[in-house]
Amino acid sequence: MCTRTSRCYWFGGPGWKKVLCYRCVCTLFVLFVLGVVVLLPTPVECGCRRLAQKPCEAICVRTSAALNRRLPGNVPGYGAADNVSFPVASSIDGWTCELRIVVIMPANTSVEASLPRVQPALEKAEGFIRREGIIPADVAIRWIPFDDRCEQARATVMAMDGTGSDSCGHLILGPSCDFALAPVARIARYIYNDGIPVITGAGYTFDFEEPKTHCENEFHMLIRTGLVSFKRMAFFMIELIRHFKWNRVVYFYERQSYYNVAGPQTGHLLMNTMAEFFRHENITYSPFSTDSARTNLTESLKEKVGLSYASK
């Protein structure tokens, strides 16, 4: 409490039993500031490495400083010249705003999430964004497509091209093949000062579901939008095995099966995920690739299973 002095001016009326003076308020304020400075944790910086920010990283730039960037029709790997549905236009206050989205997917329609299949969905999404006013009307959206052919090395180069000075993308959509996604998701945290988000509906292998909250995490900038993953399938199989009280499993699989889902070796990736969680549950398993079967599958089943995995 405060004691009344000639230099202390009171708050409140004469009926207050407990009042504060200016001196007390100043003291409390100083203590509060010291508590904020000393006790609060230090701010956390974004980004996994320090880099000088390039002018093109900003979505909005002064019209006089706008960069002469490559049009989507000149982007190697796809060649579509009509991907800018909203041309870049200067606003009244002299600013030019453009959101550049790099789309890395195969052009081969054998994969469900391929460029020809996904592009109409992206156009509908852009139309919805415009109708709902989710982003300002004077912000143009530029799609920058690349055909990675579901190849790891090619997808990595496409990611570097899409974030280079010519394109300078703000966001990566894809890749849709797991083998191509892995290297892109790994290097994304080191692109630009703050990294670049990688959004994909793929990433089925269990590695892509590991924690991503710190720079030390392998796929720090990866955002999975899909609900299904090989990990969930493995949990379903484990529940099924536990229900019937089995403890030994022979896993027959085709290495290149379901290419349309996640690209090359989807069956092999699913088997690896199953094996990972079977080990955690102490389930004895034996994988067998039908690609290596010397005879027909019926004979392979007799030879591989025999009586070792038969129930009583």
PDB file of N, CA, C and O in Angstrom, residues 203-211 224 227-238 269-270 273-274 276-277 280:
ATOM      1  N   GLY A 203       2.753 -38.517 -49.865  1.00  0.00           N
ATOM      2  CA  GLY A 203       3.512 -38.724 -48.633  1.00  0.00           C
ATOM      3  C   GLY A 203       2.918 -39.848 -47.809  1.00  0.00           C
ATOM      4  O   GLY A 203       2.633 -39.687 -46.626  1.00  0.00           O
ATOM      5  N   TYR A 204       2.733 -41.014 -48.434  1.00  0.00           N
ATOM      6  CA  TYR A 204       2.050 -42.120 -47.767  1.00  0.00           C
ATOM      7  C   TYR A 204       2.965 -42.892 -46.822  1.00  0.00           C
ATOM      8  O   TYR A 204       2.502 -43.472 -45.844  1.00  0.00           O
ATOM      9  N   THR A 205       4.265 -42.920 -47.099  1.00  0.00           N
ATOM     10  CA  THR A 205       5.196 -43.697 -46.288  1.00  0.00           C
ATOM     11  C   THR A 205       5.293 -43.116 -44.879  1.00  0.00           C
ATOM     12  O   THR A 205       5.140 -41.913 -44.684  1.00  0.00           O
ATOM     13  N   PHE A 206       5.573 -43.965 -43.899  1.00  0.00           N
ATOM     14  CA  PHE A 206       5.523 -43.544 -42.496  1.00  0.00           C
ATOM     15  C   PHE A 206       6.521 -42.437 -42.178  1.00  0.00           C
ATOM     16  O   PHE A 206       6.308 -41.647 -41.251  1.00  0.00           O
ATOM     17  N   ASP A 207       7.623 -42.336 -42.936  1.00  0.00           N
ATOM     18  CA  ASP A 207       8.611 -41.281 -42.672  1.00  0.00           C
ATOM     19  C   ASP A 207       7.998 -39.893 -42.766  1.00  0.00           C
ATOM     20  O   ASP A 207       8.393 -38.974 -42.035  1.00  0.00           O
ATOM     21  N   PHE A 208       7.034 -39.723 -43.664  1.00  0.00           N
ATOM     22  CA  PHE A 208       6.438 -38.407 -43.874  1.00  0.00           C
ATOM     23  C   PHE A 208       5.484 -38.012 -42.748  1.00  0.00           C
ATOM     24  O   PHE A 208       5.024 -36.874 -42.707  1.00  0.00           O
ATOM     25  N   GLU A 209       5.171 -38.942 -41.847  1.00  0.00           N
ATOM     26  CA  GLU A 209       4.286 -38.633 -40.724  1.00  0.00           C
ATOM     27  C   GLU A 209       5.051 -38.403 -39.427  1.00  0.00           C
ATOM     28  O   GLU A 209       4.448 -38.255 -38.369  1.00  0.00           O
ATOM     29  N   GLU A 210       6.369 -38.367 -39.517  1.00  0.00           N
ATOM     30  CA  GLU A 210       7.172 -38.085 -38.335  1.00  0.00           C
ATOM     31  C   GLU A 210       7.005 -36.614 -37.935  1.00  0.00           C
ATOM     32  O   GLU A 210       6.561 -35.789 -38.730  1.00  0.00           O
ATOM     33  N   PRO A 211       7.353 -36.236 -36.683  1.00  0.00           N
ATOM     34  CA  PRO A 211       7.221 -34.833 -36.249  1.00  0.00           C
ATOM     35  C   PRO A 211       7.984 -33.874 -37.159  1.00  0.00           C
ATOM     36  O   PRO A 211       9.050 -34.207 -37.680  1.00  0.00           O
ATOM     37  N   ARG A 224       1.107 -32.418 -45.167  1.00  0.00           N
ATOM     38  CA  ARG A 224       0.315 -33.467 -45.815  1.00  0.00           C
ATOM     39  C   ARG A 224      -1.169 -33.143 -45.666  1.00  0.00           C
ATOM     40  O   ARG A 224      -1.647 -32.878 -44.571  1.00  0.00           O
ATOM     41  N   LEU A 227      -5.729 -37.908 -45.968  1.00  0.00           N
ATOM     42  CA  LEU A 227      -6.156 -38.587 -44.746  1.00  0.00           C
ATOM     43  C   LEU A 227      -5.635 -40.019 -44.675  1.00  0.00           C
ATOM     44  O   LEU A 227      -5.536 -40.592 -43.593  1.00  0.00           O
ATOM     45  N   VAL A 228      -5.320 -40.608 -45.818  1.00  0.00           N
ATOM     46  CA  VAL A 228      -4.895 -42.003 -45.871  1.00  0.00           C
ATOM     47  C   VAL A 228      -3.374 -42.062 -45.956  1.00  0.00           C
ATOM     48  O   VAL A 228      -2.744 -41.243 -46.621  1.00  0.00           O
ATOM     49  N   SER A 229      -2.798 -43.024 -45.255  1.00  0.00           N
ATOM     50  CA  SER A 229      -1.357 -43.246 -45.320  1.00  0.00           C
ATOM     51  C   SER A 229      -1.088 -44.727 -45.106  1.00  0.00           C
ATOM     52  O   SER A 229      -1.940 -45.472 -44.622  1.00  0.00           O
ATOM     53  N   PHE A 230       0.108 -45.151 -45.461  1.00  0.00           N
ATOM     54  CA  PHE A 230       0.481 -46.548 -45.253  1.00  0.00           C
ATOM     55  C   PHE A 230       0.526 -46.888 -43.763  1.00  0.00           C
ATOM     56  O   PHE A 230       0.304 -48.029 -43.368  1.00  0.00           O
ATOM     57  N   LYS A 231       0.814 -45.901 -42.935  1.00  0.00           N
ATOM     58  CA  LYS A 231       0.827 -46.128 -41.487  1.00  0.00           C
ATOM     59  C   LYS A 231      -0.560 -46.521 -40.997  1.00  0.00           C
ATOM     60  O   LYS A 231      -0.706 -47.438 -40.176  1.00  0.00           O
ATOM     61  N   ARG A 232      -1.596 -45.839 -41.490  1.00  0.00           N
ATOM     62  CA  ARG A 232      -2.968 -46.171 -41.087  1.00  0.00           C
ATOM     63  C   ARG A 232      -3.351 -47.559 -41.577  1.00  0.00           C
ATOM     64  O   ARG A 232      -4.056 -48.302 -40.887  1.00  0.00           O
ATOM     65  N   MET A 233      -2.898 -47.900 -42.779  1.00  0.00           N
ATOM     66  CA  MET A 233      -3.169 -49.244 -43.297  1.00  0.00           C
ATOM     67  C   MET A 233      -2.489 -50.304 -42.432  1.00  0.00           C
ATOM     68  O   MET A 233      -3.052 -51.377 -42.175  1.00  0.00           O
ATOM     69  N   ALA A 234      -1.270 -49.999 -41.980  1.00  0.00           N
ATOM     70  CA  ALA A 234      -0.554 -50.940 -41.115  1.00  0.00           C
ATOM     71  C   ALA A 234      -1.289 -51.128 -39.796  1.00  0.00           C
ATOM     72  O   ALA A 234      -1.401 -52.260 -39.285  1.00  0.00           O
ATOM     73  N   PHE A 235      -1.816 -50.053 -39.231  1.00  0.00           N
ATOM     74  CA  PHE A 235      -2.577 -50.164 -37.983  1.00  0.00           C
ATOM     75  C   PHE A 235      -3.820 -51.031 -38.174  1.00  0.00           C
ATOM     76  O   PHE A 235      -4.191 -51.811 -37.288  1.00  0.00           O
ATOM     77  N   PHE A 236      -4.471 -50.880 -39.332  1.00  0.00           N
ATOM     78  CA  PHE A 236      -5.645 -51.708 -39.614  1.00  0.00           C
ATOM     79  C   PHE A 236      -5.264 -53.185 -39.674  1.00  0.00           C
ATOM     80  O   PHE A 236      -5.951 -54.044 -39.105  1.00  0.00           O
ATOM     81  N   MET A 237      -4.151 -53.487 -40.350  1.00  0.00           N
ATOM     82  CA  MET A 237      -3.703 -54.874 -40.446  1.00  0.00           C
ATOM     83  C   MET A 237      -3.338 -55.433 -39.076  1.00  0.00           C
ATOM     84  O   MET A 237      -3.636 -56.595 -38.764  1.00  0.00           O
ATOM     85  N   ILE A 238      -2.723 -54.624 -38.240  1.00  0.00           N
ATOM     86  CA  ILE A 238      -2.347 -55.079 -36.899  1.00  0.00           C
ATOM     87  C   ILE A 238      -3.590 -55.392 -36.072  1.00  0.00           C
ATOM     88  O   ILE A 238      -3.641 -56.399 -35.352  1.00  0.00           O
ATOM     89  N   LEU A 269       7.034 -49.738 -50.968  1.00  0.00           N
ATOM     90  CA  LEU A 269       6.958 -48.755 -49.886  1.00  0.00           C
ATOM     91  C   LEU A 269       5.904 -49.149 -48.853  1.00  0.00           C
ATOM     92  O   LEU A 269       6.106 -48.975 -47.641  1.00  0.00           O
ATOM     93  N   LEU A 270       4.789 -49.679 -49.326  1.00  0.00           N
ATOM     94  CA  LEU A 270       3.750 -50.141 -48.402  1.00  0.00           C
ATOM     95  C   LEU A 270       4.259 -51.299 -47.560  1.00  0.00           C
ATOM     96  O   LEU A 270       4.027 -51.354 -46.342  1.00  0.00           O
ATOM     97  N   THR A 273       6.536 -50.070 -44.773  1.00  0.00           N
ATOM     98  CA  THR A 273       5.792 -49.473 -43.666  1.00  0.00           C
ATOM     99  C   THR A 273       5.143 -50.549 -42.810  1.00  0.00           C
ATOM    100  O   THR A 273       5.165 -50.483 -41.572  1.00  0.00           O
ATOM    101  N   MET A 274       4.546 -51.545 -43.458  1.00  0.00           N
ATOM    102  CA  MET A 274       3.957 -52.663 -42.715  1.00  0.00           C
ATOM    103  C   MET A 274       5.014 -53.333 -41.836  1.00  0.00           C
ATOM    104  O   MET A 274       4.785 -53.605 -40.646  1.00  0.00           O
ATOM    105  N   GLU A 276       7.765 -52.144 -40.635  1.00  0.00           N
ATOM    106  CA  GLU A 276       8.196 -51.273 -39.536  1.00  0.00           C
ATOM    107  C   GLU A 276       7.285 -51.420 -38.320  1.00  0.00           C
ATOM    108  O   GLU A 276       7.756 -51.553 -37.182  1.00  0.00           O
ATOM    109  N   PHE A 277       5.987 -51.437 -38.551  1.00  0.00           N
ATOM    110  CA  PHE A 277       5.056 -51.498 -37.425  1.00  0.00           C
ATOM    111  C   PHE A 277       4.797 -52.929 -36.961  1.00  0.00           C
ATOM    112  O   PHE A 277       4.419 -53.137 -35.810  1.00  0.00           O
ATOM    113  N   HIS A 280       7.342 -53.375 -34.324  1.00  0.00           N
ATOM    114  CA  HIS A 280       6.965 -52.730 -33.061  1.00  0.00           C
ATOM    115  C   HIS A 280       5.998 -53.598 -32.254  1.00  0.00           C
ATOM    116  O   HIS A 280       5.998 -53.553 -31.019  1.00  0.00           O
TER     117      HIS A 280
END
